[in-house]
CSV table of C-alpha atoms in Angstrom, one decimal:
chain,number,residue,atom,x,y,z
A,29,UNK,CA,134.7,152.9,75.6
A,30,UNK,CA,134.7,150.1,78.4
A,31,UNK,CA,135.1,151.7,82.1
A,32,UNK,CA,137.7,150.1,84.0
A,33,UNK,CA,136.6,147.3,85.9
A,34,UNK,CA,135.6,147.8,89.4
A,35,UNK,CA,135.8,144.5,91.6
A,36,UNK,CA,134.0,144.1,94.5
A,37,UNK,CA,136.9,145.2,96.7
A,38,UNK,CA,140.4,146.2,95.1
A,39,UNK,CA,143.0,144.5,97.7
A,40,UNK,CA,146.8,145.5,98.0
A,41,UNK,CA,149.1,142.9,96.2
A,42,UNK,CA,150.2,141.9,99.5
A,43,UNK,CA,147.0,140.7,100.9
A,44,UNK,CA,146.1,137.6,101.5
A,45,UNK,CA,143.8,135.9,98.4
A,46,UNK,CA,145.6,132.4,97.2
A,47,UNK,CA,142.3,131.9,95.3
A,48,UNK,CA,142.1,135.1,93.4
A,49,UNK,CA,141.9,133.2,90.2
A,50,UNK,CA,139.1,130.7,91.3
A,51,UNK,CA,136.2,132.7,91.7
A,52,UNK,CA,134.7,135.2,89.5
A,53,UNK,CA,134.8,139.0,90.6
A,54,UNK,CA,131.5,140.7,91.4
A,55,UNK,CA,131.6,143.2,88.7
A,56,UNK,CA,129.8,146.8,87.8
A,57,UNK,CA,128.6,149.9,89.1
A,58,UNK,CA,124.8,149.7,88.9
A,59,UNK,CA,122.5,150.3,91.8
A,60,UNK,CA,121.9,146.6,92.0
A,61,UNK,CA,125.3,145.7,91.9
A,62,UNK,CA,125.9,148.5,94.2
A,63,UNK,CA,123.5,146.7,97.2
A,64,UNK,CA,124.9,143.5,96.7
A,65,UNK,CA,128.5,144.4,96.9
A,66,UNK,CA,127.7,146.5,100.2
A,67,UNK,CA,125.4,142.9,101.2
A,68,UNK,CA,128.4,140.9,100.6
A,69,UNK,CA,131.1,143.0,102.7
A,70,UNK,CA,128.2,142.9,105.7
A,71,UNK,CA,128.0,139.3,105.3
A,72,UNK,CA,132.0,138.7,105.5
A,73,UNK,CA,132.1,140.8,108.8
A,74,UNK,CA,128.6,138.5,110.6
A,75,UNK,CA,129.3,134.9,111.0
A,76,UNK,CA,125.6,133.9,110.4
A,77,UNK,CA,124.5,131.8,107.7
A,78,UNK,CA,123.7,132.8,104.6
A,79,UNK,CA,121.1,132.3,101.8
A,80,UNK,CA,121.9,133.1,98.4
A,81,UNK,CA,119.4,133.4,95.5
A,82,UNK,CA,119.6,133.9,91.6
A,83,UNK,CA,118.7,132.5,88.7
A,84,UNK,CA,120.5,129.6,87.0
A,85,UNK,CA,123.9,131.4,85.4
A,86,UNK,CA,123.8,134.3,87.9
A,87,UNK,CA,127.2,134.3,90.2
A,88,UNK,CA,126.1,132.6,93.4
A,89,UNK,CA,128.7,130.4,93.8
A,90,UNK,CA,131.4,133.6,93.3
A,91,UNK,CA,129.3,135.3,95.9
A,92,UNK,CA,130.1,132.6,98.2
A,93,UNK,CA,133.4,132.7,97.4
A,94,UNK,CA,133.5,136.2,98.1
A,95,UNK,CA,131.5,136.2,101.5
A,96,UNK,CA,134.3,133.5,102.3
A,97,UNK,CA,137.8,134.8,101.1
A,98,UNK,CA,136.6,138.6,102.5
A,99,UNK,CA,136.2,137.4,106.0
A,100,UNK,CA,138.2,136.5,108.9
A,101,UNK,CA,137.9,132.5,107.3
A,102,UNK,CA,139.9,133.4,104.5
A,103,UNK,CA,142.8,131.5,105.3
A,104,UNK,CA,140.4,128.6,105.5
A,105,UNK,CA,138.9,125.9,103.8
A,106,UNK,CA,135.8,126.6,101.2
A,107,UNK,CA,133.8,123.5,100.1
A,108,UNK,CA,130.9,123.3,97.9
A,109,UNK,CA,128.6,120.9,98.4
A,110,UNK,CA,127.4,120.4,94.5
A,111,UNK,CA,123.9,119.3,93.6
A,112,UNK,CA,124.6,116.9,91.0
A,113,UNK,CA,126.4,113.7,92.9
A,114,UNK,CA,125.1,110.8,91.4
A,115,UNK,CA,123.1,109.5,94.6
A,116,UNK,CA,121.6,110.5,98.1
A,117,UNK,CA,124.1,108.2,99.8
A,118,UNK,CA,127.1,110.0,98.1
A,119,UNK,CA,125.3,113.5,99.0
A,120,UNK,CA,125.4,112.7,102.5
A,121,UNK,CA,128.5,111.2,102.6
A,122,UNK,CA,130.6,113.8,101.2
A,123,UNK,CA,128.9,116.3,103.4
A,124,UNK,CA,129.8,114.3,106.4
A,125,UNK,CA,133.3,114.4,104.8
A,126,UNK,CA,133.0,118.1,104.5
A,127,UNK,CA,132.3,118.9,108.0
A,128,UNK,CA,135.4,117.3,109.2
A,129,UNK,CA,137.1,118.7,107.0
A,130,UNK,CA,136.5,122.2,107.4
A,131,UNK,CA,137.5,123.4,110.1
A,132,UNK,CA,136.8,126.7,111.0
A,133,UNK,CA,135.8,127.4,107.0
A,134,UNK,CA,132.8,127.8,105.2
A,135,UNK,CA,130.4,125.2,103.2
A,136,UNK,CA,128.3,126.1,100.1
A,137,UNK,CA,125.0,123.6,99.5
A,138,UNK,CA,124.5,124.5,95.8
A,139,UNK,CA,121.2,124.8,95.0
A,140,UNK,CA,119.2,122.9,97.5
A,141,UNK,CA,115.9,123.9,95.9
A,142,UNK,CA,116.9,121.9,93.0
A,143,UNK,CA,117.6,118.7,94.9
A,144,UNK,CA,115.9,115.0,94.5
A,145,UNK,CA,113.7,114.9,97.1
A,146,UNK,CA,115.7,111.9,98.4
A,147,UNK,CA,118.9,114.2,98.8
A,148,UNK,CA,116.2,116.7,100.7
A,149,UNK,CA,115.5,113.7,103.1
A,150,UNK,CA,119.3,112.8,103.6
A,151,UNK,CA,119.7,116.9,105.0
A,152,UNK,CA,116.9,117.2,106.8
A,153,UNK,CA,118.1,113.3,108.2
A,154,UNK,CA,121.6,115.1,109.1
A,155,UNK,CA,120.8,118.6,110.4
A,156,UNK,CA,118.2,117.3,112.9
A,157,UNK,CA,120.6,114.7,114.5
A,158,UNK,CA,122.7,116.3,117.6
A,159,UNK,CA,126.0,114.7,116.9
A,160,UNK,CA,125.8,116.7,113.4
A,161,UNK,CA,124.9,119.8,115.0
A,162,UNK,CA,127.9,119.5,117.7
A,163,UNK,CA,130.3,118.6,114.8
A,164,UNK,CA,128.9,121.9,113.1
A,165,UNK,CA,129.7,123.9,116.1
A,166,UNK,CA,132.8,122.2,117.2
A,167,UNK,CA,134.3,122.4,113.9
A,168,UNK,CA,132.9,126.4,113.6
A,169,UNK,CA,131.3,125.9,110.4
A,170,UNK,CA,129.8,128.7,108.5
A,171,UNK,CA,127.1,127.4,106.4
A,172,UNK,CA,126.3,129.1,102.7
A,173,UNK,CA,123.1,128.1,101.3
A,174,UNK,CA,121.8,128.8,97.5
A,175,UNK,CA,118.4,128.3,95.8
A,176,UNK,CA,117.0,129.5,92.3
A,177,UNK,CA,114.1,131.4,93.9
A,178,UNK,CA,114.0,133.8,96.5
A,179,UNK,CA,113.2,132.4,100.0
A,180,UNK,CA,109.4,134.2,100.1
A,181,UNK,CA,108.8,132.4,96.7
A,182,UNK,CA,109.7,128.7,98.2
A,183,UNK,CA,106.8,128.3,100.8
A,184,UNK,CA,107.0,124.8,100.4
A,185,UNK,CA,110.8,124.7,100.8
A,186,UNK,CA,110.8,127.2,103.7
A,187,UNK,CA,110.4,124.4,106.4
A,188,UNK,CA,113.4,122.0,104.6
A,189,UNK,CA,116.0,125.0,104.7
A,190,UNK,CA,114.9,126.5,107.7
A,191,UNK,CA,116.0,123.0,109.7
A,192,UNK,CA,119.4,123.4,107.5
A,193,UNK,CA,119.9,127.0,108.6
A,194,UNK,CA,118.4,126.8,112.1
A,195,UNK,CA,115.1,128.5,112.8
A,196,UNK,CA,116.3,129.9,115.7
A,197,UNK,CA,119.2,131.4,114.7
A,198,UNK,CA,119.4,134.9,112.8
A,199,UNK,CA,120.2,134.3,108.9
A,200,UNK,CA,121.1,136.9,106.0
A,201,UNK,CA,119.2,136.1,102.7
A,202,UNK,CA,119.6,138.3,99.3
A,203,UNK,CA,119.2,138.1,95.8
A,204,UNK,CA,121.0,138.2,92.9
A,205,UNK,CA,119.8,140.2,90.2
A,206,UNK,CA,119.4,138.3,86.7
A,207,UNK,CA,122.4,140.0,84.0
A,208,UNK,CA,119.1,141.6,82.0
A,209,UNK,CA,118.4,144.0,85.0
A,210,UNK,CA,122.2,145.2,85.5
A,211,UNK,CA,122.6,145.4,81.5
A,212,UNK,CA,125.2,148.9,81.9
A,213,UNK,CA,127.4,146.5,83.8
A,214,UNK,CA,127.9,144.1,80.8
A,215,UNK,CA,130.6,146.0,79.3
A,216,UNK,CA,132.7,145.8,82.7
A,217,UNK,CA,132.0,141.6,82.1
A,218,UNK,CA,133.4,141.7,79.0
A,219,UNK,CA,136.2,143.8,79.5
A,220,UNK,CA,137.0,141.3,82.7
A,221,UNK,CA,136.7,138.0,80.6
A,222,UNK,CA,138.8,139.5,77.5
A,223,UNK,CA,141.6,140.2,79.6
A,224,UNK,CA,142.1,136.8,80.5
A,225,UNK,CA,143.1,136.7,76.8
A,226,UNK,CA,146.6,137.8,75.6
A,227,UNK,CA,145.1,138.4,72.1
A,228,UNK,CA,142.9,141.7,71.9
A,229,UNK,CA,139.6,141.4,70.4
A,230,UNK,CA,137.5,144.8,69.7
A,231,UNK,CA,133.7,144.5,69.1
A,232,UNK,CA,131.9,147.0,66.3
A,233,UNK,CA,130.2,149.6,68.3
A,234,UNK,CA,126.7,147.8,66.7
A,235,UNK,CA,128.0,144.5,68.2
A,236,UNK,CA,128.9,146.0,71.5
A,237,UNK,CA,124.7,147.4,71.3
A,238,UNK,CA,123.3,144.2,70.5
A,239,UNK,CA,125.3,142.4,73.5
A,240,UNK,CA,123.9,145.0,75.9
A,241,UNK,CA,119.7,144.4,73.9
A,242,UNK,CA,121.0,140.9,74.7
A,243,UNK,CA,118.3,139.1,77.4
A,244,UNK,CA,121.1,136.6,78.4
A,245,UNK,CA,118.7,134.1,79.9
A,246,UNK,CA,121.6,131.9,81.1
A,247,UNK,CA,123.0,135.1,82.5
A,248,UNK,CA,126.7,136.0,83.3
A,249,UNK,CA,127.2,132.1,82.6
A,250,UNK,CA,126.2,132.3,79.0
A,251,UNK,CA,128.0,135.6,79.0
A,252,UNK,CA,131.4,133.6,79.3
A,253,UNK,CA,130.7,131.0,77.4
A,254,UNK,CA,129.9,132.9,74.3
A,255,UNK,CA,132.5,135.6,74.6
A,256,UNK,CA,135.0,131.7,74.7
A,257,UNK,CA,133.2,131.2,71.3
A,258,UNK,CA,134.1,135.1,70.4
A,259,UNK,CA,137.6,134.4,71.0
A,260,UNK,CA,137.9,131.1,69.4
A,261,UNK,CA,136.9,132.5,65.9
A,262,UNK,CA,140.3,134.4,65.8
A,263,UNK,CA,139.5,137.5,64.4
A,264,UNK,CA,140.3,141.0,65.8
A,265,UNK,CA,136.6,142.9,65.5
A,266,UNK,CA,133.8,141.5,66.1
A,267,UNK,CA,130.6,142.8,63.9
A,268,UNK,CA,126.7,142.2,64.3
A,269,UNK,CA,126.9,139.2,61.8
A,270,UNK,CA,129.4,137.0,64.0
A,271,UNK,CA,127.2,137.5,67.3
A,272,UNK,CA,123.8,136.6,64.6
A,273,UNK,CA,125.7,133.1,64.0
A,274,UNK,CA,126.6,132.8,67.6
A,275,UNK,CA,122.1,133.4,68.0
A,276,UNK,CA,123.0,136.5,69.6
A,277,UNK,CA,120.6,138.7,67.1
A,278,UNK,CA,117.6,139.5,69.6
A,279,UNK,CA,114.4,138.5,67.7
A,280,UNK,CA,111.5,141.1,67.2
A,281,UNK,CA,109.0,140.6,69.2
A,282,UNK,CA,105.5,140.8,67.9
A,283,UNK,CA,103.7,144.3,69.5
A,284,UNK,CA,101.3,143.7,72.4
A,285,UNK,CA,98.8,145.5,73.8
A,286,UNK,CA,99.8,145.2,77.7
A,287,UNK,CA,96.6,146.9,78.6
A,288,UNK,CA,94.3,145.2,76.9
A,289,UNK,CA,95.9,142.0,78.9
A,290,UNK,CA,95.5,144.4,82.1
A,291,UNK,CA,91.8,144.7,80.9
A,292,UNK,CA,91.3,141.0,80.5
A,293,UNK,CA,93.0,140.2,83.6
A,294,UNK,CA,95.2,138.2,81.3
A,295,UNK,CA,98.6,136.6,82.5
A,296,UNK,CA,99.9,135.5,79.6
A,297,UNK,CA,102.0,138.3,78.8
A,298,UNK,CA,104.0,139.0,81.9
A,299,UNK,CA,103.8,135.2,83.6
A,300,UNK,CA,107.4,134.8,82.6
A,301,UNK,CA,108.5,138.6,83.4
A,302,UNK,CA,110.8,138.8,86.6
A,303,UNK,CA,108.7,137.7,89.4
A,304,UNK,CA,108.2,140.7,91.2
A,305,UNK,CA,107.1,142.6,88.1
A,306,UNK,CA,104.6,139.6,87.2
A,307,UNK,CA,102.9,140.0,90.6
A,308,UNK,CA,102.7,143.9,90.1
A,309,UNK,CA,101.0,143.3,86.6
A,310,UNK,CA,98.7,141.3,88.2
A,311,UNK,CA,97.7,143.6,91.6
A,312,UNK,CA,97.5,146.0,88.9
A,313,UNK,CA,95.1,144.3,86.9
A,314,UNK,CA,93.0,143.3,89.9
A,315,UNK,CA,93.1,147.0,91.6
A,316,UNK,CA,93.3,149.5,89.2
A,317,UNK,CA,89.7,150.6,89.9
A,318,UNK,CA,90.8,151.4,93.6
A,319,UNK,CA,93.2,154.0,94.5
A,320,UNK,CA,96.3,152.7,94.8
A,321,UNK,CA,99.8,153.6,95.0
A,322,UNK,CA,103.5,152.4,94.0
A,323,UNK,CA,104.2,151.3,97.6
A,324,UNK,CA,101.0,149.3,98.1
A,325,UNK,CA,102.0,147.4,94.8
A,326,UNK,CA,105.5,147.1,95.6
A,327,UNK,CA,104.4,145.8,99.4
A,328,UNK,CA,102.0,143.3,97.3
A,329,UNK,CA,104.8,142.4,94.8
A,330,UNK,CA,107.5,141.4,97.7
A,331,UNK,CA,109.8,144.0,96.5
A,332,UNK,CA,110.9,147.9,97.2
A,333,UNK,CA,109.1,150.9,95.6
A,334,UNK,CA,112.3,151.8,93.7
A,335,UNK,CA,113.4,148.6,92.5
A,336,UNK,CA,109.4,147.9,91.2
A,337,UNK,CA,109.8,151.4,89.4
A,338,UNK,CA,113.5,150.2,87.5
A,339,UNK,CA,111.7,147.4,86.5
A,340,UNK,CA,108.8,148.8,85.5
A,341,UNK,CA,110.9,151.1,83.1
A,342,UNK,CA,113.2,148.5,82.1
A,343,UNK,CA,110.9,146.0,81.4
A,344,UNK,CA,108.1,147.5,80.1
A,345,UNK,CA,109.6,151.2,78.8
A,346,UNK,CA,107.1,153.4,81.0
A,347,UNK,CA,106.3,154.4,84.8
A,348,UNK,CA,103.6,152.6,86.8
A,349,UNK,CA,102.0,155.7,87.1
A,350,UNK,CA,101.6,156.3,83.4
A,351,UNK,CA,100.6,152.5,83.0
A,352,UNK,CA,97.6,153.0,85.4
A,353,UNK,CA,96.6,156.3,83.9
A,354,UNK,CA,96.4,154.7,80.7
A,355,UNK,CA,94.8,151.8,81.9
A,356,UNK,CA,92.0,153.7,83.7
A,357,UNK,CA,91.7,156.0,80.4
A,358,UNK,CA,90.9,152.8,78.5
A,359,UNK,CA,88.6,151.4,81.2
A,360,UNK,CA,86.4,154.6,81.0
A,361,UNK,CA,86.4,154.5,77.2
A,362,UNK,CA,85.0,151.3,77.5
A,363,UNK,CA,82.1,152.3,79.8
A,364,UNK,CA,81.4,154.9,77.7
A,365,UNK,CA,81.3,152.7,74.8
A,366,UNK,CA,79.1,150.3,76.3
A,367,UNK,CA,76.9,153.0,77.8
A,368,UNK,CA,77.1,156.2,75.9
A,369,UNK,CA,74.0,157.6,77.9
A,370,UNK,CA,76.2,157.4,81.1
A,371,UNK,CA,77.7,160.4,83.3
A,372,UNK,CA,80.8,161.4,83.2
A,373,UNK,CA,80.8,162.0,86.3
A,374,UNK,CA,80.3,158.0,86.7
A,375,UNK,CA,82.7,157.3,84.6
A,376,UNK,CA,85.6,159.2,86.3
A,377,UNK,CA,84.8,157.1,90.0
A,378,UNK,CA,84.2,154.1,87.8
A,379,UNK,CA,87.0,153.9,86.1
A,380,UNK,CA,89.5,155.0,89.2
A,381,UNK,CA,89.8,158.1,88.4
A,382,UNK,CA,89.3,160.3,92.3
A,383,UNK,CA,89.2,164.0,90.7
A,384,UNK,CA,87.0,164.9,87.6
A,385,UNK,CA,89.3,167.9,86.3
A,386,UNK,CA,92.3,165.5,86.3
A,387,UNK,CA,90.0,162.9,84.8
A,388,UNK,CA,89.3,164.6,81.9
A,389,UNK,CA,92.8,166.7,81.4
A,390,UNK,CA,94.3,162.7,81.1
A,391,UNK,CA,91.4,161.3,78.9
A,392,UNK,CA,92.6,164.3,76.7
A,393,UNK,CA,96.3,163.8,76.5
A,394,UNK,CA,95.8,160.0,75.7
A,395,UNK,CA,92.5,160.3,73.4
A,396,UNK,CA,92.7,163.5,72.0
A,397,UNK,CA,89.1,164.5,73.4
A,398,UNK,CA,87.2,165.5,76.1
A,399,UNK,CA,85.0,162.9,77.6
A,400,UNK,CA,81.9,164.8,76.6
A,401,UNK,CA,83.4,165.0,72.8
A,402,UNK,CA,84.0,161.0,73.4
A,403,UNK,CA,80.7,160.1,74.5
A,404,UNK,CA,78.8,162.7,72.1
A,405,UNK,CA,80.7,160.3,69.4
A,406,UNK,CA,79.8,157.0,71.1
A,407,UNK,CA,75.7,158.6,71.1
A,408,UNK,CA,76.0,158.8,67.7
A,409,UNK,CA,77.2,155.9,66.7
A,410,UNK,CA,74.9,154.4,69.0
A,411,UNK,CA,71.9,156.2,67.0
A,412,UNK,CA,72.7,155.3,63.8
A,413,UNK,CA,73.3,151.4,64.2
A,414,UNK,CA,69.3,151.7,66.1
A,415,UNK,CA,67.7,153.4,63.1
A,416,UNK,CA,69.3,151.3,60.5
């Protein structure tokens, strides 16, 4: 069963929206979702600029739109400034167009991270001459900005669109979370999109699984553009085989060993992980000897304790706490192993471990021995390989 849509705000019929229909809702009830929706209404009641970030596919543009239509603006003008014009002349030329244009409204530069570093030279040209500035402040423009990358992962960038936004002035950046971490808000996508549609379409409860296993790398994007595909094959249900010959089928992945990669120090596994996950795996594999805690990796991972934790479980299916344990349960086997004749008592502060009783009550759970038991088997094998 698909629960009913929630948009971000659910207006009367008599208020004012003439461009309902050109921007997408922001849809679900997630946590994530949640924060922006609340990040969005803030940003509709402030009139200072905003920066926007999200992967490629994610609904930045519709969050603009929203930000817009939601405040006092609404009645308006909305302009986006697209990425893709054909030269750096052109870009500067329709933005000057834009800004005379726009009176009292809002423009969106799309992606500025993204841009040729010729177009960068035109904005920075612009924004740092006074007779743009005045027209910006004469005409009361309200600038939107958006990037692929969140603003503390563009150091190199953070000079370039700090002279579009103003350094001086105060400036509200989020994120928007990629479609794979909000996957219990799929449903409410696909119930939006379908009704669009005057011919009902019903997915097998299997099919209706494997969207939600989905990764959807080109997010709520690819999300449309496949359920257009669903509905051009004219047929009523929708199984498991006609989302495997859309490529929808998500491919097994080969098991891993992610400790043995925390071990190695090893990025290979999680350099493409969502980037505050990656830098967690990584703290983790450098720090795991020390005593540590979810905050201090969350702090070193430019991210909040409880969204490190949902990803944590989401991504990789366990707690950071039970990933350390285990990670520090396989470090001490491996002193033992290289040095059966060692103390245990070593091995527990060695391996990160700051009480011996807890020490050896985990090495249990996750070895099935004591440490003693462990090493007396290591001694032994150690023995016989020397006499023979």
């Amino acid at each position: 069963m698909i629960n009913k849509t929630n948009h971000l705000y659910d207006p009367s019929p008599d208020s004012f929206n003439p461009h309902k229909d050109l921007f997408y809702p922001i849809l679900g009830d997630s946590n994530l979702i949640q924060r922006i929706k609340q990040q969005i209404r803030f940003a509709a009641e402030v009139n200072f600029p905003v920066f926007i970030s999200g992967e490629p596919g994610c609904e930045k543009k519709d969050v603009a739109c929203n930000i817009h239509y939601h405040s006092s603006r609404a009645r308006e003008p909305f302009i986006c400034v697209p990425a893709n014009l054909h030269n750096a002349q052109a870009y500067r030329d329709y933005l000057s167009r834009c800004i005379e244009q726009v009176g009292n409204g809002t423009i969106y530069l799309e992606e500025v991270d993204k841009l040729d570093p010729s177009f960068k030279d035109e904005l920075i040209f612009l924004f740092t001459q006074d007779a743009f500035q005045e027209a910006l402040r004469k005409n009361k423009i309200r600038l939107i900005v958006s990037c692929s990358e969140p603003f503390y992962r563009l150091p190199s960038e953070q000079q370039f669109i700090a002279k579009i936004l103003g350094s001086s002035v105060p400036q509200f950046n989020f994120h928007l979370p990629p479609l794979r971490e909000r996957k219990q808000d799929i449903e409410q996508h696909i119930q939006f999109i379908l009704s669009r549609f005057e011919r009902p379409v019903l997915f097998s409860d299997h099919a209706l699984e494997q969207l939600k296993k989905y990764e959807w790398p080109g997010n709520v994007s690819q999300l449309q553009n496949i359920l257009l595909l669903i509905m051009s094959l004219e047929k009523t249900e929708i199984s498991t085989d006609d989302l495997a010959h859309l490529g929808l089928c998500q491919k097994a992945t080969p098991k891993v060993d992610l400790i043995e990669h925390l071990l190695r120090n090893d990025p290979t596994l999680w350099a493409n992980m969502h980037p505050a996950l990656s830098k967690a795996l990584m703290f983790l594999s450098e720090h795991f000897q020390e005593d540590i805690s979810l905050s201090q990796i969350a702090a070193a991972s430019y991210t909040s304790a409880s969204h490190l934790s949902y990803l944590f479980r989401e991504h990789l299916g366990s707690s950071f706490k039970t990933i350390l344990c285990q990670l520090r349960i396989r470090e001490a086997q491996r002193l033992i192993m290289t040095n059966p004749l060692i103390k245990i008592t070593d091995v527990c502060m060695s391996a990160g471990f700051g009480d011996l009783s807890h020490f050896e009550k985990m090495f249990k759970r996750y070895t099935g021995s004591t440490p003693r038991e462990y090493r007396q088997v290591q001694r032994q094998e150690h023995d016989y390989f020397v006499t023979h």
